[in-house]
Amino acid sequence: IVPQNRRARLADPIMSFDSDALETYRKSKFYSSREGAA
Amino acid sequence: MKKSDCAPRLLATLFQFLLLICSASADEPLSADAILDRPPSFRVESVRVRYSHFEQMGIGYQSQAGPARGPGSESLTVEQPQLEIVAKQGKRTTHRLWIPLDVVTAASPDAVDRLHGVDTISHASRINEGGSVDLTTQYRADRETSLFLRGNYHMEEQFRSWALGAGMARSLAEDNAVVVASVYQVYDWFDSFLTNGLRVGHASRSTSNGNLGLTQLLSPTTVAHVNYGVTLQVGELGNTWNSVPLLEGGRSQEHLPTLRHRHAFVARLAQWLPWQGALKAFYRFYLDDWGILAHTWESELYQRMGPRAYLRLNYRFHQQTGADFFTTLSQTSAGLQTADSDLAPLSAHTFGIMTAIDFPLKHIAGHLDIGLERYLRSNGLHASIVSCSLGLRF
């Protein structure tokens, strides 16, 4: 759908879903310790 | 269990890993690798540290830090440093070492100690230190396929946990789509207490988890991701010292089922915005066989402030039904019952702001960010969070 040469925007770190695993862990642990869903 | 020497053990493990890295990456100026231009066999790619501080105030009927019929205090503070080191071994193998630590100062377990003169949670009574060592090794089998293995050991003063995981990622259609499948098995072993703080032996639980995810490019400015995770938990599923206020006065032990099936479906979307920004949306549908059904929405708005800095605003809303056996005042001490405020019907809002800057050093790409968040829960609990991070990519 998107050829390799048209992915400049997608390569920006602010478009990444998992660029910071430490932040993901902080949020995941915080919410799973205070809510019944996880 | 005796008071653990958690921090020294974790530091020793980290030190051994760093020694391994240093010894393996020390290139001689005129080594054969340098002359033949071969890549070093072991190279550190990045190091990142994050420090987070939580301040929580609130009340919950499971806590004994208050009136006999509750609710009691759920006040706590958390100091949470984390370290991540990513290293490459050859062309195909990547190792990720991750060490999170948690130092929790909480009123609820401390109240058990003060009321009954026993020492439930620690010699320091109010402070529980916990930490993990987590190593993930990823092997790139070919251009489209990666395999990974993960091992984790977690310890707290009265708690031990071991976890193993494995997974595979497969890239399709020139990386337009990536499918990831993974499985995890966690085994927890911990001290068991009565509500008066007396230790009665050990308890355990098993957590088995499977995940299937798909990331798909939808356009040159749009990415979507969906994921389904199923988790099966068996064994003692509480912390064992939570209590339930009784109608006749006094408190009863919390009684939870010994089996829990948990399902979570997640959808994410990231959209590039023409004014050098990005909008991310997140939705999770959660369902389990304890009667909890939850919807979670989150959105993040990013705005670049030049090529090296950006600002993020985020908002999250969570809503859940309560567990079938949730109560704040029980008529009997028999049967399934919990007063844990986390398992109550509730809604919660989170507001946050974060700013980040990427800075070049000589041969290093640096990253620095700091963020603030405020969490407000409908049943009397709120928290403030400060988190900052420093990353170096070599």
PDB file of N, CA and C in Angstrom, chain A residues 1-2 4 6-7 9-10 12-17 19-23 25-27 29-31 33-38, chain B residues 48 50 52 56 82 96 98 102 174 176 216 220 223 260 262 272 280 286 298 300 304 312 316 320 342 350 373 375 377 385:
ATOM      1  N   ILE A   1       0.834  -1.195   0.000  1.00  0.00           N
ATOM      2  CA  ILE A   1       0.000   0.000   0.000  1.00  0.00           C
ATOM      3  C   ILE A   1       0.870   1.246   0.000  1.00  0.00           C
ATOM      4  N   VAL A   2       1.905   1.227   0.825  1.00  0.00           N
ATOM      5  CA  VAL A   2       2.787   2.383   0.945  1.00  0.00           C
ATOM      6  C   VAL A   2       4.195   1.956   0.554  1.00  0.00           C
ATOM      7  N   GLN A   4       8.266   1.924  -0.091  1.00  0.00           N
ATOM      8  CA  GLN A   4       9.342   2.283   0.836  1.00  0.00           C
ATOM      9  C   GLN A   4       9.701   3.762   0.765  1.00  0.00           C
ATOM     10  N   ARG A   6       7.930   6.304   0.398  1.00  0.00           N
ATOM     11  CA  ARG A   6       6.892   7.254   0.821  1.00  0.00           C
ATOM     12  C   ARG A   6       6.597   7.111   2.312  1.00  0.00           C
ATOM     13  N   ARG A   7       7.624   6.740   3.080  1.00  0.00           N
ATOM     14  CA  ARG A   7       7.387   6.477   4.505  1.00  0.00           C
ATOM     15  C   ARG A   7       8.107   7.458   5.417  1.00  0.00           C
ATOM     16  N   ARG A   9       7.157  10.303   6.736  1.00  0.00           N
ATOM     17  CA  ARG A   9       6.316  10.728   7.863  1.00  0.00           C
ATOM     18  C   ARG A   9       6.169   9.606   8.889  1.00  0.00           C
ATOM     19  N   LEU A  10       6.031   8.400   8.384  1.00  0.00           N
ATOM     20  CA  LEU A  10       5.809   7.265   9.288  1.00  0.00           C
ATOM     21  C   LEU A  10       7.048   6.951  10.116  1.00  0.00           C
ATOM     22  N   ASP A  12       8.947   9.133  11.577  1.00  0.00           N
ATOM     23  CA  ASP A  12       9.130  10.082  12.678  1.00  0.00           C
ATOM     24  C   ASP A  12       8.803   9.395  14.010  1.00  0.00           C
ATOM     25  N   PRO A  13       9.671   9.542  15.019  1.00  0.00           N
ATOM     26  CA  PRO A  13       9.423   8.866  16.308  1.00  0.00           C
ATOM     27  C   PRO A  13       8.067   9.191  16.930  1.00  0.00           C
ATOM     28  N   ILE A  14       7.528  10.377  16.656  1.00  0.00           N
ATOM     29  CA  ILE A  14       6.240  10.711  17.272  1.00  0.00           C
ATOM     30  C   ILE A  14       5.094   9.915  16.653  1.00  0.00           C
ATOM     31  N   MET A  15       5.368   9.179  15.563  1.00  0.00           N
ATOM     32  CA  MET A  15       4.341   8.324  14.956  1.00  0.00           C
ATOM     33  C   MET A  15       4.425   6.885  15.454  1.00  0.00           C
ATOM     34  N   SER A  16       5.444   6.583  16.253  1.00  0.00           N
ATOM     35  CA  SER A  16       5.658   5.193  16.671  1.00  0.00           C
ATOM     36  C   SER A  16       4.728   4.811  17.819  1.00  0.00           C
ATOM     37  N   PHE A  17       4.272   3.560  17.810  1.00  0.00           N
ATOM     38  CA  PHE A  17       3.428   3.069  18.902  1.00  0.00           C
ATOM     39  C   PHE A  17       4.247   2.633  20.111  1.00  0.00           C
ATOM     40  N   SER A  19       7.860   3.541  20.866  1.00  0.00           N
ATOM     41  CA  SER A  19       9.210   4.093  20.822  1.00  0.00           C
ATOM     42  C   SER A  19       9.853   4.137  22.202  1.00  0.00           C
ATOM     43  N   ASP A  20       9.052   4.109  23.268  1.00  0.00           N
ATOM     44  CA  ASP A  20       9.601   4.203  24.620  1.00  0.00           C
ATOM     45  C   ASP A  20       8.978   3.125  25.497  1.00  0.00           C
ATOM     46  N   ALA A  21       9.657   1.990  25.589  1.00  0.00           N
ATOM     47  CA  ALA A  21       9.124   0.862  26.357  1.00  0.00           C
ATOM     48  C   ALA A  21       9.056   1.174  27.848  1.00  0.00           C
ATOM     49  N   LEU A  22       9.942   2.054  28.330  1.00  0.00           N
ATOM     50  CA  LEU A  22       9.939   2.380  29.760  1.00  0.00           C
ATOM     51  C   LEU A  22       8.696   3.192  30.122  1.00  0.00           C
ATOM     52  N   GLU A  23       8.302   4.083  29.228  1.00  0.00           N
ATOM     53  CA  GLU A  23       7.078   4.852  29.448  1.00  0.00           C
ATOM     54  C   GLU A  23       5.854   3.932  29.368  1.00  0.00           C
ATOM     55  N   TYR A  25       5.742   0.794  30.156  1.00  0.00           N
ATOM     56  CA  TYR A  25       5.691   0.023  31.406  1.00  0.00           C
ATOM     57  C   TYR A  25       5.145   0.878  32.546  1.00  0.00           C
ATOM     58  N   ARG A  26       5.627   2.124  32.632  1.00  0.00           N
ATOM     59  CA  ARG A  26       5.157   3.000  33.717  1.00  0.00           C
ATOM     60  C   ARG A  26       3.638   3.128  33.681  1.00  0.00           C
ATOM     61  N   LYS A  27       3.104   3.376  32.499  1.00  0.00           N
ATOM     62  CA  LYS A  27       1.663   3.564  32.383  1.00  0.00           C
ATOM     63  C   LYS A  27       0.916   2.254  32.630  1.00  0.00           C
ATOM     64  N   LYS A  29       1.771  -0.404  34.374  1.00  0.00           N
ATOM     65  CA  LYS A  29       1.774  -0.838  35.772  1.00  0.00           C
ATOM     66  C   LYS A  29       0.916   0.091  36.632  1.00  0.00           C
ATOM     67  N   PHE A  30       0.975   1.374  36.346  1.00  0.00           N
ATOM     68  CA  PHE A  30       0.173   2.327  37.116  1.00  0.00           C
ATOM     69  C   PHE A  30      -1.312   1.996  36.993  1.00  0.00           C
ATOM     70  N   TYR A  31      -1.775   1.805  35.764  1.00  0.00           N
ATOM     71  CA  TYR A  31      -3.211   1.580  35.567  1.00  0.00           C
ATOM     72  C   TYR A  31      -3.642   0.194  36.035  1.00  0.00           C
ATOM     73  N   SER A  33      -2.570  -1.401  38.439  1.00  0.00           N
ATOM     74  CA  SER A  33      -2.589  -1.437  39.905  1.00  0.00           C
ATOM     75  C   SER A  33      -3.763  -0.657  40.479  1.00  0.00           C
ATOM     76  N   ARG A  34      -4.502   0.052  39.634  1.00  0.00           N
ATOM     77  CA  ARG A  34      -5.586   0.903  40.136  1.00  0.00           C
ATOM     78  C   ARG A  34      -6.916   0.651  39.457  1.00  0.00           C
ATOM     79  N   GLU A  35      -6.929  -0.262  38.505  1.00  0.00           N
ATOM     80  CA  GLU A  35      -8.163  -0.563  37.782  1.00  0.00           C
ATOM     81  C   GLU A  35      -8.276  -2.072  37.611  1.00  0.00           C
ATOM     82  N   GLY A  36      -9.494  -2.551  37.424  1.00  0.00           N
ATOM     83  CA  GLY A  36      -9.694  -3.992  37.303  1.00  0.00           C
ATOM     84  C   GLY A  36      -9.350  -4.544  35.944  1.00  0.00           C
ATOM     85  N   ALA A  37      -9.137  -3.658  34.973  1.00  0.00           N
ATOM     86  CA  ALA A  37      -8.834  -4.102  33.617  1.00  0.00           C
ATOM     87  C   ALA A  37      -7.348  -3.953  33.343  1.00  0.00           C
ATOM     88  N   ALA A  38      -6.810  -4.823  32.503  1.00  0.00           N
ATOM     89  CA  ALA A  38      -5.392  -4.752  32.141  1.00  0.00           C
ATOM     90  C   ALA A  38      -5.172  -5.575  30.884  1.00  0.00           C
TER      91      ALA A  38
ATOM     92  N   ARG B  48      19.024   3.792  28.160  1.00  0.00           N
ATOM     93  CA  ARG B  48      17.973   4.738  28.529  1.00  0.00           C
ATOM     94  C   ARG B  48      17.649   4.567  30.005  1.00  0.00           C
ATOM     95  N   ARG B  50      14.846   6.023  33.058  1.00  0.00           N
ATOM     96  CA  ARG B  50      13.618   6.784  33.326  1.00  0.00           C
ATOM     97  C   ARG B  50      13.384   6.787  34.829  1.00  0.00           C
ATOM     98  N   SER B  52      10.415   7.892  37.665  1.00  0.00           N
ATOM     99  CA  SER B  52       9.034   8.331  37.851  1.00  0.00           C
ATOM    100  C   SER B  52       8.726   8.409  39.336  1.00  0.00           C
ATOM    101  N   GLN B  56      -0.044   9.394  45.623  1.00  0.00           N
ATOM    102  CA  GLN B  56      -1.449   8.985  45.558  1.00  0.00           C
ATOM    103  C   GLN B  56      -2.149   9.280  46.872  1.00  0.00           C
ATOM    104  N   GLN B  82      14.094   3.171  36.278  1.00  0.00           N
ATOM    105  CA  GLN B  82      14.210   2.076  35.309  1.00  0.00           C
ATOM    106  C   GLN B  82      15.476   2.274  34.481  1.00  0.00           C
ATOM    107  N   ARG B  96      18.013  -7.109  24.915  1.00  0.00           N
ATOM    108  CA  ARG B  96      17.492  -5.963  25.657  1.00  0.00           C
ATOM    109  C   ARG B  96      17.454  -6.316  27.135  1.00  0.00           C
ATOM    110  N   TRP B  98      16.544  -5.007  30.849  1.00  0.00           N
ATOM    111  CA  TRP B  98      15.661  -3.985  31.419  1.00  0.00           C
ATOM    112  C   TRP B  98      15.548  -4.237  32.918  1.00  0.00           C
ATOM    113  N   ASP B 102      10.914  -0.554  42.072  1.00  0.00           N
ATOM    114  CA  ASP B 102       9.799   0.170  42.680  1.00  0.00           C
ATOM    115  C   ASP B 102      10.019   0.243  44.176  1.00  0.00           C
ATOM    116  N   GLU B 174       6.240  -6.059   1.829  1.00  0.00           N
ATOM    117  CA  GLU B 174       7.262  -5.001   1.922  1.00  0.00           C
ATOM    118  C   GLU B 174       7.106  -4.187   3.202  1.00  0.00           C
ATOM    119  N   ASN B 176       4.548  -3.529   4.862  1.00  0.00           N
ATOM    120  CA  ASN B 176       3.291  -2.801   5.033  1.00  0.00           C
ATOM    121  C   ASN B 176       2.479  -3.372   6.187  1.00  0.00           C
ATOM    122  N   GLN B 216      -0.520  -2.295  10.563  1.00  0.00           N
ATOM    123  CA  GLN B 216      -0.760  -2.140   9.127  1.00  0.00           C
ATOM    124  C   GLN B 216      -0.596  -0.675   8.724  1.00  0.00           C
ATOM    125  N   PRO B 220       0.584   6.879   3.472  1.00  0.00           N
ATOM    126  CA  PRO B 220       1.895   7.443   3.837  1.00  0.00           C
ATOM    127  C   PRO B 220       1.874   8.250   5.133  1.00  0.00           C
ATOM    128  N   VAL B 223      -0.999   4.892  10.349  1.00  0.00           N
ATOM    129  CA  VAL B 223      -0.662   3.536  10.783  1.00  0.00           C
ATOM    130  C   VAL B 223      -1.756   3.044  11.727  1.00  0.00           C
ATOM    131  N   ARG B 260      -9.385 -16.992  36.841  1.00  0.00           N
ATOM    132  CA  ARG B 260      -9.832 -15.762  36.172  1.00  0.00           C
ATOM    133  C   ARG B 260      -9.429 -15.802  34.706  1.00  0.00           C
ATOM    134  N   ARG B 262      -9.260 -13.514  31.367  1.00  0.00           N
ATOM    135  CA  ARG B 262      -9.250 -12.087  31.060  1.00  0.00           C
ATOM    136  C   ARG B 262      -8.996 -11.891  29.563  1.00  0.00           C
ATOM    137  N   TRP B 272      -0.397  11.276  10.961  1.00  0.00           N
ATOM    138  CA  TRP B 272       0.466  12.448  10.836  1.00  0.00           C
ATOM    139  C   TRP B 272      -0.384  13.656  10.474  1.00  0.00           C
ATOM    140  N   LYS B 280      -2.631  10.438  17.977  1.00  0.00           N
ATOM    141  CA  LYS B 280      -2.737   8.997  18.224  1.00  0.00           C
ATOM    142  C   LYS B 280      -4.005   8.726  19.018  1.00  0.00           C
ATOM    143  N   TYR B 286     -12.237  -4.555  27.408  1.00  0.00           N
ATOM    144  CA  TYR B 286     -11.758  -5.577  28.342  1.00  0.00           C
ATOM    145  C   TYR B 286     -12.952  -6.312  28.940  1.00  0.00           C
ATOM    146  N   GLU B 298      -7.992   6.623  24.872  1.00  0.00           N
ATOM    147  CA  GLU B 298      -6.878   7.537  25.127  1.00  0.00           C
ATOM    148  C   GLU B 298      -6.510   8.230  23.825  1.00  0.00           C
ATOM    149  N   GLU B 300      -3.530  11.115  22.192  1.00  0.00           N
ATOM    150  CA  GLU B 300      -2.297  11.876  22.392  1.00  0.00           C
ATOM    151  C   GLU B 300      -2.115  12.792  21.195  1.00  0.00           C
ATOM    152  N   ARG B 304       5.456  19.119  16.897  1.00  0.00           N
ATOM    153  CA  ARG B 304       6.892  19.403  16.831  1.00  0.00           C
ATOM    154  C   ARG B 304       7.132  20.902  16.988  1.00  0.00           C
ATOM    155  N   ARG B 312       3.717  17.073  23.908  1.00  0.00           N
ATOM    156  CA  ARG B 312       2.628  16.093  23.843  1.00  0.00           C
ATOM    157  C   ARG B 312       1.570  16.424  24.893  1.00  0.00           C
ATOM    158  N   ARG B 316      -6.948  10.490  28.894  1.00  0.00           N
ATOM    159  CA  ARG B 316      -7.393   9.091  28.939  1.00  0.00           C
ATOM    160  C   ARG B 316      -8.661   9.009  29.765  1.00  0.00           C
ATOM    161  N   GLN B 320     -15.412   1.146  34.034  1.00  0.00           N
ATOM    162  CA  GLN B 320     -15.553  -0.297  34.227  1.00  0.00           C
ATOM    163  C   GLN B 320     -16.737  -0.606  35.129  1.00  0.00           C
ATOM    164  N   ASP B 342     -10.194  -1.153  43.530  1.00  0.00           N
ATOM    165  CA  ASP B 342      -9.813  -1.334  42.122  1.00  0.00           C
ATOM    166  C   ASP B 342     -10.838  -2.187  41.375  1.00  0.00           C
ATOM    167  N   THR B 350      -7.439  10.804  33.100  1.00  0.00           N
ATOM    168  CA  THR B 350      -6.027  11.183  33.209  1.00  0.00           C
ATOM    169  C   THR B 350      -5.757  12.332  32.245  1.00  0.00           C
ATOM    170  N   GLU B 373       1.428  14.136  34.911  1.00  0.00           N
ATOM    171  CA  GLU B 373       0.091  13.596  34.705  1.00  0.00           C
ATOM    172  C   GLU B 373      -0.714  13.718  35.983  1.00  0.00           C
ATOM    173  N   TYR B 375      -4.217  11.932  37.705  1.00  0.00           N
ATOM    174  CA  TYR B 375      -5.168  10.820  37.592  1.00  0.00           C
ATOM    175  C   TYR B 375      -6.283  11.032  38.604  1.00  0.00           C
ATOM    176  N   ARG B 377      -9.916   9.365  39.963  1.00  0.00           N
ATOM    177  CA  ARG B 377     -10.815   8.211  39.915  1.00  0.00           C
ATOM    178  C   ARG B 377     -12.103   8.560  40.636  1.00  0.00           C
ATOM    179  N   ILE B 385       1.685  12.369  38.960  1.00  0.00           N
ATOM    180  CA  ILE B 385       2.825  11.611  38.449  1.00  0.00           C
ATOM    181  C   ILE B 385       3.803  12.565  37.775  1.00  0.00           C
TER     182      ILE B 385
END
